[in-house]
Short mmCIF file of C-alpha atoms in Angstrom, two decimals:
data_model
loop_
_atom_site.label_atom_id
_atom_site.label_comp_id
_atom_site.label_asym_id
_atom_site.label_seq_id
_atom_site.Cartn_x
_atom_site.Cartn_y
_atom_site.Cartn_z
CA UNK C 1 92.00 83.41 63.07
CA UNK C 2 95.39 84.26 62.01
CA UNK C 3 96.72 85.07 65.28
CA UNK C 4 95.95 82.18 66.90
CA UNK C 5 97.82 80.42 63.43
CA UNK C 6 100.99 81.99 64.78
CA UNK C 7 101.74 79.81 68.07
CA UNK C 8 101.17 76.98 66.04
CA UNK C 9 103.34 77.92 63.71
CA UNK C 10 106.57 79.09 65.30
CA UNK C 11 105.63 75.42 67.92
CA UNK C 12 106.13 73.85 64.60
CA UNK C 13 108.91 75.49 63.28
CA UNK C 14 110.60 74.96 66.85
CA UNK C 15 109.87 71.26 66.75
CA UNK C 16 111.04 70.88 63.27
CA UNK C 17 114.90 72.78 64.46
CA UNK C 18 114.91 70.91 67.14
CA UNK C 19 114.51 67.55 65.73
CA UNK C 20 117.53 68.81 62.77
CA UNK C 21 119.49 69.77 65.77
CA UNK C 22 122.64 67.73 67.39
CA UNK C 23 120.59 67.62 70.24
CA UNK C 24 117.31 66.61 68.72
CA UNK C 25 119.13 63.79 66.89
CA UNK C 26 120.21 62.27 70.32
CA UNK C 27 117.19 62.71 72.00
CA UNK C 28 115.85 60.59 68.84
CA UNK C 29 118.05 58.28 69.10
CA UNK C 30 117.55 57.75 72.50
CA UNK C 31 113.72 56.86 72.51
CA UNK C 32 113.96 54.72 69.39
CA UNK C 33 116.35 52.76 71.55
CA UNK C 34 114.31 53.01 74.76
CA UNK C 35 111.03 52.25 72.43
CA UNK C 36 112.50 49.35 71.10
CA UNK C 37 112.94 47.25 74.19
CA UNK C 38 109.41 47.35 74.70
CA UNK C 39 107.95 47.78 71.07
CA UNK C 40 110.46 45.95 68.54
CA UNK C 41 110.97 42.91 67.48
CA UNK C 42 113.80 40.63 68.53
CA UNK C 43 114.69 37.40 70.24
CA UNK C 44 114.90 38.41 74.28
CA UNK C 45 117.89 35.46 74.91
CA UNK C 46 119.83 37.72 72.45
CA UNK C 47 118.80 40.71 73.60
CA UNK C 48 119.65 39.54 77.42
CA UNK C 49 123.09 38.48 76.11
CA UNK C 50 124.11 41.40 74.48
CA UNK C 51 123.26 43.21 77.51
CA UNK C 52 125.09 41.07 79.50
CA UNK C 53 128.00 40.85 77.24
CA UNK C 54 128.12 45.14 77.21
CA UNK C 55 128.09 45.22 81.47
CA UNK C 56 131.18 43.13 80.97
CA UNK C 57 133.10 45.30 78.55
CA UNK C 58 132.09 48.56 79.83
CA UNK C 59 132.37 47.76 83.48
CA UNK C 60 133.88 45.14 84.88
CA UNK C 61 136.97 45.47 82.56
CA UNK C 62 137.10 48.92 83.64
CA UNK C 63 136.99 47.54 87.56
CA UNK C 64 140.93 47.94 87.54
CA UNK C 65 140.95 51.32 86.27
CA UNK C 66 138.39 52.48 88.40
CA UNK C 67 139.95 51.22 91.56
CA UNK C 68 143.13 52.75 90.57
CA UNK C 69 141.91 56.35 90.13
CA UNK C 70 139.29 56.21 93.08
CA UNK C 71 141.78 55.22 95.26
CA UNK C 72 144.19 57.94 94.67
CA UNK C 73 141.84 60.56 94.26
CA UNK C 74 140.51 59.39 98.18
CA UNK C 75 144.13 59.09 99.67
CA UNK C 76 144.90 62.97 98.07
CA UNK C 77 141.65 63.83 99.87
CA UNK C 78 141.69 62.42 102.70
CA UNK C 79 145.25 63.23 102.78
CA UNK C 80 145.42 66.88 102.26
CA UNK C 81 142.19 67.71 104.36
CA UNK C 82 143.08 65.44 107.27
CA UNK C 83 145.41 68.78 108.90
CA UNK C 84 142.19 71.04 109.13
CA UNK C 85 140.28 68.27 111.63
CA UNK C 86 141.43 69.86 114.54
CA UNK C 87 140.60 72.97 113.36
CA UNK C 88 137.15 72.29 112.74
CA UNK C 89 135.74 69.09 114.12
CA UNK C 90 136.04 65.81 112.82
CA UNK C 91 132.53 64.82 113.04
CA UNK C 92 131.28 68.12 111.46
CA UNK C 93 133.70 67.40 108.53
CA UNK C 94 135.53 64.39 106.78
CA UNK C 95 131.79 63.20 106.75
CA UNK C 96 130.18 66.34 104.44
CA UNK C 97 133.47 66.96 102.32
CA UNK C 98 133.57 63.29 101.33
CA UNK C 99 130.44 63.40 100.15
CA UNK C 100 129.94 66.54 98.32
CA UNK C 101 133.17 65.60 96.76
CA UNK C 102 133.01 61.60 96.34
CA UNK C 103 129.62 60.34 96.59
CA UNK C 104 127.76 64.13 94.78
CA UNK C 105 130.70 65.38 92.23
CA UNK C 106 134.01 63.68 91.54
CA UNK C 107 133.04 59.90 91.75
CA UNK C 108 129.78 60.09 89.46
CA UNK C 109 131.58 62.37 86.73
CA UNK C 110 135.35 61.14 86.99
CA UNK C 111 133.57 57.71 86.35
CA UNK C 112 131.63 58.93 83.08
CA UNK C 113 135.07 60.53 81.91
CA UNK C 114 136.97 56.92 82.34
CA UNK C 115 134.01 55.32 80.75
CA UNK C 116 133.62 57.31 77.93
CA UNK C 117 137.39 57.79 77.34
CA UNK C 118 137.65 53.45 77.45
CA UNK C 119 134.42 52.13 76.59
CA UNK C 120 132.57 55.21 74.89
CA UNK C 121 135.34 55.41 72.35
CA UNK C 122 135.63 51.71 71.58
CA UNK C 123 131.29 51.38 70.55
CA UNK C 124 131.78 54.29 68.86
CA UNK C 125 134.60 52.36 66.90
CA UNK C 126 132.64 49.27 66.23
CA UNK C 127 129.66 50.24 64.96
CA UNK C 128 131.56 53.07 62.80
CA UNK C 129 133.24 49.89 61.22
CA UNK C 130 129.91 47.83 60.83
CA UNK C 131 128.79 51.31 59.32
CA UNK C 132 131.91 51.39 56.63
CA UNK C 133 131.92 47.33 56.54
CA UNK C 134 127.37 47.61 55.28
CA UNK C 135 127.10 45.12 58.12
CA UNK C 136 124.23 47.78 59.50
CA UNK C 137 122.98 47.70 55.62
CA UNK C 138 123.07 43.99 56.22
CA UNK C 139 121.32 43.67 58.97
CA UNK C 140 118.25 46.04 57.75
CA UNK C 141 118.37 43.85 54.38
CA UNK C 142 117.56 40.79 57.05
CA UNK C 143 114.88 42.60 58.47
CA UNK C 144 117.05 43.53 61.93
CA UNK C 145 116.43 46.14 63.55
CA UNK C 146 120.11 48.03 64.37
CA UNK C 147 118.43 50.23 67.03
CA UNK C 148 117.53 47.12 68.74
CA UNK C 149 120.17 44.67 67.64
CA UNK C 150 122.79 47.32 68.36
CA UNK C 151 122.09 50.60 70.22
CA UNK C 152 119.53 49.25 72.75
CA UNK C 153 121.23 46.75 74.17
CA UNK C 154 124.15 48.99 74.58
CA UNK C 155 122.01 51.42 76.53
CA UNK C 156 120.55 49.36 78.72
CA UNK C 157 123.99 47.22 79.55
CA UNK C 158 126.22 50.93 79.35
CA UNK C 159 123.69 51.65 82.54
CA UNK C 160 123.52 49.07 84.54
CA UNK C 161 127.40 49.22 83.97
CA UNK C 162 127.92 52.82 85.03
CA UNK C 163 125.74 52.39 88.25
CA UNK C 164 128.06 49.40 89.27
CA UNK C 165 131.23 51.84 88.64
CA UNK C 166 129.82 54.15 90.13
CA UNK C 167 129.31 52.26 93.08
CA UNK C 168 132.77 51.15 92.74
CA UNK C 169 134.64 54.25 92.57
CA UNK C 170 132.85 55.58 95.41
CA UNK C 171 133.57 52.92 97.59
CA UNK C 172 137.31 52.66 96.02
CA UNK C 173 137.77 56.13 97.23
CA UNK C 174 136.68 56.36 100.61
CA UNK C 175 137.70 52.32 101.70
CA UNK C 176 141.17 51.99 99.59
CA UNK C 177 141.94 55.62 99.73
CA UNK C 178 141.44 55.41 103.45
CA UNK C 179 143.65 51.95 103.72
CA UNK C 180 146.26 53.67 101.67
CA UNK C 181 146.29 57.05 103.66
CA UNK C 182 147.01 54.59 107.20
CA UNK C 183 149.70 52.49 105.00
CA UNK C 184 151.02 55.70 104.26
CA UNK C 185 151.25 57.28 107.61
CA UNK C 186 152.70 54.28 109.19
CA UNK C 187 155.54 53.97 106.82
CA UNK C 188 156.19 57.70 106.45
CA UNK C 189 155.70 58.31 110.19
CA UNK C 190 157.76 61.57 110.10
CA UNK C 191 155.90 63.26 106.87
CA UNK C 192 152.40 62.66 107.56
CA UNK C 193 151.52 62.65 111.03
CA UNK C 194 147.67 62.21 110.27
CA UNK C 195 145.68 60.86 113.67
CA UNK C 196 142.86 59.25 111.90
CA UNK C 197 140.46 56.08 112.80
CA UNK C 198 138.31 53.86 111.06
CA UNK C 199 135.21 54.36 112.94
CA UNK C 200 135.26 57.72 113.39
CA UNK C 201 136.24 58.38 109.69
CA UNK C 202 132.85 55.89 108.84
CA UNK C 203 130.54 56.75 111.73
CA UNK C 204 131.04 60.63 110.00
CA UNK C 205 130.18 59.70 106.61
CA UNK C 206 127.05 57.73 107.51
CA UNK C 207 126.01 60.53 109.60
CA UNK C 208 126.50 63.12 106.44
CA UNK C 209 124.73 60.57 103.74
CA UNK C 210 121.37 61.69 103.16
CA UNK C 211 118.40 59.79 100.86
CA UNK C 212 119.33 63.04 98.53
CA UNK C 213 122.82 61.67 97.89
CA UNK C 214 121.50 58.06 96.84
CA UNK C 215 118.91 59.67 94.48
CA UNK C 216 122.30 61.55 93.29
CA UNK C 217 124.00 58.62 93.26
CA UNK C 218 121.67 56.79 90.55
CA UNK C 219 120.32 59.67 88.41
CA UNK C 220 123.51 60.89 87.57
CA UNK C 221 125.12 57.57 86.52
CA UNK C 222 122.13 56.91 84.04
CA UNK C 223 121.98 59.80 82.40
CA UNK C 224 125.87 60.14 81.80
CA UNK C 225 125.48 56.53 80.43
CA UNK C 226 122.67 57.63 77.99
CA UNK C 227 124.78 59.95 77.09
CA UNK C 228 128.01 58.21 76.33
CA UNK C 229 125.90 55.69 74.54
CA UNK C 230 123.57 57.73 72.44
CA UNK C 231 126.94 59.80 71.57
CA UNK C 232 128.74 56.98 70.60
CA UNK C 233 126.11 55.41 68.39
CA UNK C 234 124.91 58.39 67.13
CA UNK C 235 128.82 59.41 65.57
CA UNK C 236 128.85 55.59 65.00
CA UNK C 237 126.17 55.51 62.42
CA UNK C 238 126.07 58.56 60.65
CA UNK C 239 129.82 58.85 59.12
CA UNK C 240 130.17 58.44 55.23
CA UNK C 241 131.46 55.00 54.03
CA UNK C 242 135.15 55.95 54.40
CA UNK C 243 137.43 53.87 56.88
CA UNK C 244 139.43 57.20 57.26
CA UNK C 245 136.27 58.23 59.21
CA UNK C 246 136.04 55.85 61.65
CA UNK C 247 138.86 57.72 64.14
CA UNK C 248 137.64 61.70 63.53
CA UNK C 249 134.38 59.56 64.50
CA UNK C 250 135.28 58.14 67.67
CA UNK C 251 137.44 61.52 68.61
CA UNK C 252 134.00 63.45 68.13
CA UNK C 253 132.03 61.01 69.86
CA UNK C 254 133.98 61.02 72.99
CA UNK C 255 134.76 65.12 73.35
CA UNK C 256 130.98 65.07 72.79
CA UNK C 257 130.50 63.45 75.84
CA UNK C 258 132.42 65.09 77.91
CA UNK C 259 130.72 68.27 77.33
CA UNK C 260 127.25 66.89 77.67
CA UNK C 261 128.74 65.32 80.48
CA UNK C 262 129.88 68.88 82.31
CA UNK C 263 127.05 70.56 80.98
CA UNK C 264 124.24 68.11 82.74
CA UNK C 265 126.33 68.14 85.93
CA UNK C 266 126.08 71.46 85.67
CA UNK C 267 122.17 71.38 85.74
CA UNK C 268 122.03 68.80 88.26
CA UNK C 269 123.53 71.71 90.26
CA UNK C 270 121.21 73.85 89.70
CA UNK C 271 118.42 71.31 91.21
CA UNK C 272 120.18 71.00 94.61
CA UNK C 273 122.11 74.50 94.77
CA UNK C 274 120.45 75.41 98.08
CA UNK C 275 121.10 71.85 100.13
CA UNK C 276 124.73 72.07 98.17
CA UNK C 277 125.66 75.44 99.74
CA UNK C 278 124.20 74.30 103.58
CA UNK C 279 126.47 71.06 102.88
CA UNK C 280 129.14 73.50 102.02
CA UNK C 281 128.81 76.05 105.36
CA UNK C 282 129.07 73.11 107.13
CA UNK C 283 132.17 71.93 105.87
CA UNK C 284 133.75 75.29 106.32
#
């Protein structure tokens, strides 16, 4: 009887650390949001507002941003990589290296990193202020619900917002980046001398996309969203009531998320390590 006590035990003992933990506390945070929207009470025109309101400040301000890093980090790509094509086949790869580096690596995480640097930092400001200010206090007092007034709607509008930059980036640095690199090339005819065509450079990337790379494309987004989110409220809400807080806050809440952001790209590598290194033989 006493050994079979002792699973239970060290289960419980496990579940109780892990719910004290940094880590437990987000993953908390990040159902009582998710439970909310289908659970809590609230008024869904205000709920459908705030979401609306947080797609607009987290990505369609960013649009300008985006579209400025995307398309440099395409026309140093395509750029520096256009000189091996003869080497080793167009076809077999402008197509693969744009997408392992684009569509699978750089353009979902480089996206999180703007985000969480622009718009990550700025929630975690607010609600560290309506923290300081008792508006949260406030709002409980009224019977409000801050995970669903606050948090959820800034986890559901933080990922439709990320997908959409995403999307954006992506397309930033492969269309504009490729635009750039032909401006480029015809104005500094004698420095690059880069032989490169629109359909060719296209027909190779649809020919290297795979159903994998979409998948890719819309897991990674949403969970680097839930994380910038569930960072920045979670830093948000639990500093003391000192306005000197609010910026060690914010600081804490964004390098947070950039190493929660490495670390699950990291994992997501471990998923497709095996098609990853085929893409890669291919490319070389």
């Amino acid at each position: 009887m006493y050994k079979r006590s002792i699973p239970g035990h060290y289960l419980n003992n496990f579940g109780h650390w892990f719910l004290q933990s940094h880590i437990g506390q987000l993953f908390s945070l990040l159902f009582l949001a998710l439970r909310s929207l289908f659970y809590g009470k609230g008024n869904r025109r205000i709920d459908i507002h705030e979401i609306i309101l947080h797609i607009y400040n987290v990505g369609i301000k960013s649009m300008p941003l985006i579209l400025i890093v995307g398309t440099i980090l395409g026309t140093v790509l395509i750029i520096n990589t256009a000189g091996l094509v003869p080497k080793v086949g167009f076809g077999n790869f402008f197509g693969n290296l744009m997408v392992i580096a684009i569509v699978r690596e750089l353009g979902p995480i480089l996206t999180a990193f703007l985000i969480a640097g622009r718009s990550g930092s700025s929630l975690t400001t607010r609600i560290a202020s309506m923290k300081v200010n008792s508006e949260i206090d406030a709002l409980e007092t009224l019977g409000v619900s801050p995970v669903r007034f606050l948090i959820m709607p800034a986890l559901i509008g933080g990922i439709i917002a990320m997908l959409i930059a995403n999307a954006f980036f992506c397309l930033s640095a492969i269309g504009t980046g490729f635009m750039v690199t032909k401006a480029a090339t015809f104005f500094l005819e004698g420095v690059f001398k880069i032989q490169l065509e629109w359909s060719s450079y296209f027909h190779s990337i649809l020919i290297a996309l795979k159903p994998f790379d979409f998948v890719v494309g819309f897991l990674k987004p949403v969970i680097f969203a839930s994380i910038i989110v569930t960072n920045a409220c979670y830093y948000g809400t639990r500093i003391p009531n000192d306005q000197r807080a609010v910026p060690i806050a914010t600081s804490q809440s964004v390098v947070s998320s950039f190493i929660f952001i490495v670390v699950s790209d990291l994992l997501f590598l471990f998923f497709y390590i095996l098609d990853y290194i085929n893409s890669v033989k291919s490319v070389i």
